[in-house]
């Protein structure tokens, strides 16, 4: 089956940039997503990128997609303490519209 | 954006009892809903796909007789955990697909189930 992998933990100082990386194996992925999950809460969609794009910027968030290497990253500029959470990347394939394959999640801890 | 409401947000039940979790699309009709399960410090794993008016499709390894899914209307899917055991304790979360080719699926808030 398809796999999505992420680093498990990232510590960053407040005000610095955070970069969370993700790799996936499904070459037929159509959309790739970044979700944020705060403790005890559901999933909040942060941003997504269509597979024929290589970059998308949305305020403090920048998504980079290297389709050749199947590598996705999320950069958070000027990281704030409120950005502390678990971040999931997820991919959607063509034969499973509406179903997402999630990575294990990266716990981001922002220190003062 | 579209809103998906999941209820209850937390539930504690005794071993051997059944628990029903509801997933509602509040402002759109969802032809398809998805149920995921998340164990502590792990990712979300798809359990089943719920289709309005037909039987759910379960992922490999998910017991359909234990996790009963009913999608009786275009705005409501329910997941019933039958004869719950402590190992069923988990975070259950649903998502809904409007079926209009939207780029995102809309997630509920999740349900924290604890079986004692």
XYZ file of C-alpha atoms in Angstrom:
228
model
C 0.000 0.000 0.000
C 0.911 3.626 -0.069
C 3.186 5.001 2.639
C 3.567 8.487 3.970
C 6.502 9.157 6.262
C 7.391 12.093 8.448
C 9.954 12.933 11.052
C 8.380 12.545 14.474
C 9.602 15.555 16.378
C 10.758 19.110 15.805
C 11.801 21.685 18.350
C 12.005 25.311 17.263
C 12.513 28.650 18.956
C 9.782 31.232 18.863
C 10.307 33.563 15.929
C 12.382 31.102 13.926
C 11.167 29.210 10.878
C 9.999 25.610 11.161
C 10.353 23.120 8.358
C 8.454 19.849 8.506
C 9.276 17.204 5.934
C 7.223 14.399 4.464
C 7.813 11.723 1.867
C 5.227 9.639 0.097
C 5.290 6.723 -2.288
C 2.090 6.951 -4.315
C 3.030 8.472 -7.651
C -0.642 8.904 -8.520
C -1.255 11.321 -5.656
C -3.496 14.161 -6.735
C -3.515 16.397 -3.694
C -1.212 16.627 -0.704
C -2.345 18.156 2.542
C -1.032 19.514 5.779
C -3.243 19.209 8.838
C -2.711 20.529 12.352
C -3.917 18.725 15.448
C -3.839 20.341 18.857
C -4.078 18.186 21.991
C -7.455 16.493 22.296
C -8.786 18.207 19.203
C -9.717 17.209 15.686
C -7.910 18.023 12.497
C -7.540 21.504 11.108
C -6.680 21.788 7.453
C -3.775 24.199 7.107
C -3.117 24.064 3.430
C -2.955 21.753 0.470
C -1.172 21.593 -2.853
C -2.181 20.079 -6.139
C 0.311 17.574 -7.459
C 1.165 19.585 -10.573
C 2.336 22.541 -8.481
C 5.737 22.863 -6.872
C 5.064 25.637 -4.413
C 2.210 27.273 -2.612
C 2.370 30.151 -0.165
C -0.356 31.128 2.234
C 0.586 33.852 4.726
C 3.169 32.285 7.077
C 2.913 28.887 5.420
C 4.923 27.743 2.416
C 4.479 24.315 0.909
C 7.145 22.890 -1.373
C 6.520 19.820 -3.478
C 9.212 17.856 -5.275
C 7.183 15.407 -7.269
C 10.219 13.652 -8.703
C 11.499 12.796 -5.230
C 7.985 12.514 -3.746
C 8.969 14.985 -1.063
C 6.689 17.515 0.553
C 7.615 20.151 3.081
C 5.805 22.731 5.155
C 7.624 25.857 6.242
C 6.137 27.996 8.992
C 7.663 31.450 9.136
C 7.962 33.357 12.425
C 6.858 30.348 14.460
C 4.677 31.196 17.447
C 3.894 29.255 20.637
C 0.403 28.688 19.247
C 1.985 26.697 16.458
C 2.907 23.946 18.917
C 0.902 20.936 17.753
C 1.141 17.746 15.740
C 1.305 18.255 12.006
C 0.161 15.555 9.629
C 0.854 15.330 5.968
C -1.629 13.356 3.939
C -2.046 12.381 0.351
C -5.042 11.628 -1.791
C -4.758 9.268 -4.733
C -6.838 9.017 -7.866
C -8.525 5.752 -7.058
C -9.578 6.720 -3.582
C -11.175 10.115 -3.944
C -12.070 11.337 -0.475
C -9.785 8.882 1.331
C -6.565 10.200 2.748
C -3.365 8.381 3.626
C -1.773 10.049 6.618
C 1.762 10.185 7.877
C 2.502 9.473 11.526
C 2.589 13.143 12.407
C 5.378 15.501 13.454
C 5.161 16.959 16.928
C 6.322 20.551 16.834
C 7.330 22.143 20.107
C 7.924 25.880 20.104
C 10.146 27.166 22.885
C 10.335 30.775 24.086
C -16.123 26.182 4.934
C -18.280 23.117 5.406
C -18.918 21.911 8.932
C -18.902 18.348 10.174
C -20.137 17.753 13.684
C -19.186 14.645 15.628
C -20.867 13.582 18.843
C -19.998 12.817 21.562
C -16.574 14.383 21.915
C -15.706 12.136 24.835
C -17.246 8.943 26.132
C -16.341 6.448 28.802
C -18.025 3.084 28.749
C -17.754 -0.238 30.488
C -16.299 -3.313 28.836
C -18.921 -5.294 27.004
C -21.222 -2.385 26.280
C -21.826 -0.667 22.951
C -21.150 2.938 22.064
C -22.579 4.916 19.177
C -20.727 7.838 17.615
C -22.491 10.220 15.264
C -21.029 12.167 12.372
C -23.194 14.859 10.815
C -22.603 17.167 7.901
C -24.311 20.379 8.972
C -24.455 22.473 5.844
C -23.951 20.044 3.007
C -24.961 16.598 1.931
C -22.311 13.928 2.172
C -22.695 10.958 -0.102
C -19.606 9.422 1.427
C -18.168 9.593 4.905
C -14.994 8.063 6.273
C -14.180 6.750 9.718
C -10.629 6.884 11.032
C -9.064 5.675 14.237
C -6.029 7.141 15.929
C -4.156 5.357 18.691
C -1.981 7.442 21.023
C 1.055 8.898 19.307
C 0.129 7.210 16.051
C -1.339 8.374 12.805
C -4.917 8.216 11.669
C -5.821 4.937 10.064
C -8.816 4.589 7.811
C -11.290 2.071 9.194
C -14.114 2.176 6.712
C -15.891 4.084 3.996
C -19.536 4.789 4.626
C -21.804 5.251 1.612
C -25.307 6.606 1.945
C -27.878 3.890 1.358
C -25.438 1.033 0.958
C -23.110 -1.123 2.981
C -19.909 0.285 4.322
C -16.569 -0.804 2.922
C -14.139 -1.858 5.616
C -10.371 -1.712 5.452
C -8.380 -4.864 5.910
C -8.185 -5.937 9.522
C -11.239 -3.987 10.680
C -14.022 -6.200 12.009
C -17.283 -5.205 10.414
C -19.350 -6.968 13.057
C -17.613 -5.071 15.790
C -17.651 -1.642 14.177
C -21.136 -1.199 12.787
C -21.578 1.659 10.366
C -24.905 3.058 9.299
C -25.253 5.869 6.765
C -29.002 6.229 6.666
C -29.168 9.755 5.321
C -27.065 12.193 3.359
C -26.158 14.088 6.511
C -25.601 11.377 9.103
C -23.311 8.404 9.530
C -23.004 6.475 12.772
C -20.273 4.193 14.050
C -21.246 1.762 16.769
C -18.494 0.017 18.678
C -20.096 -3.181 19.885
C -18.997 -5.208 22.893
C -16.283 -2.689 23.594
C -12.972 -3.777 25.068
C -10.233 -1.637 26.609
C -8.148 -2.095 23.457
C -10.873 -0.268 21.542
C -10.008 2.856 23.506
C -8.914 5.316 20.871
C -9.657 8.586 19.130
C -12.254 8.113 16.406
C -12.698 10.784 13.786
C -14.933 11.036 10.765
C -14.661 12.968 7.559
C -17.274 13.792 4.981
C -16.997 14.129 1.247
C -19.623 16.349 -0.409
C -19.122 14.409 -3.632
C -18.708 17.582 -5.628
C -15.055 17.129 -6.389
C -13.910 19.322 -3.507
C -10.233 19.338 -2.879
C -10.569 18.681 0.819
C -12.436 16.326 3.058
C -14.065 17.916 6.066
C -13.298 16.407 9.453
C -15.332 16.212 12.594
C -13.892 17.131 15.970
C -13.267 13.511 16.902
C -14.471 11.281 19.733
C -12.223 10.121 22.535
C -13.445 6.675 23.577
C -12.245 5.147 26.818
C -13.341 1.632 27.682
C -12.914 0.687 31.335
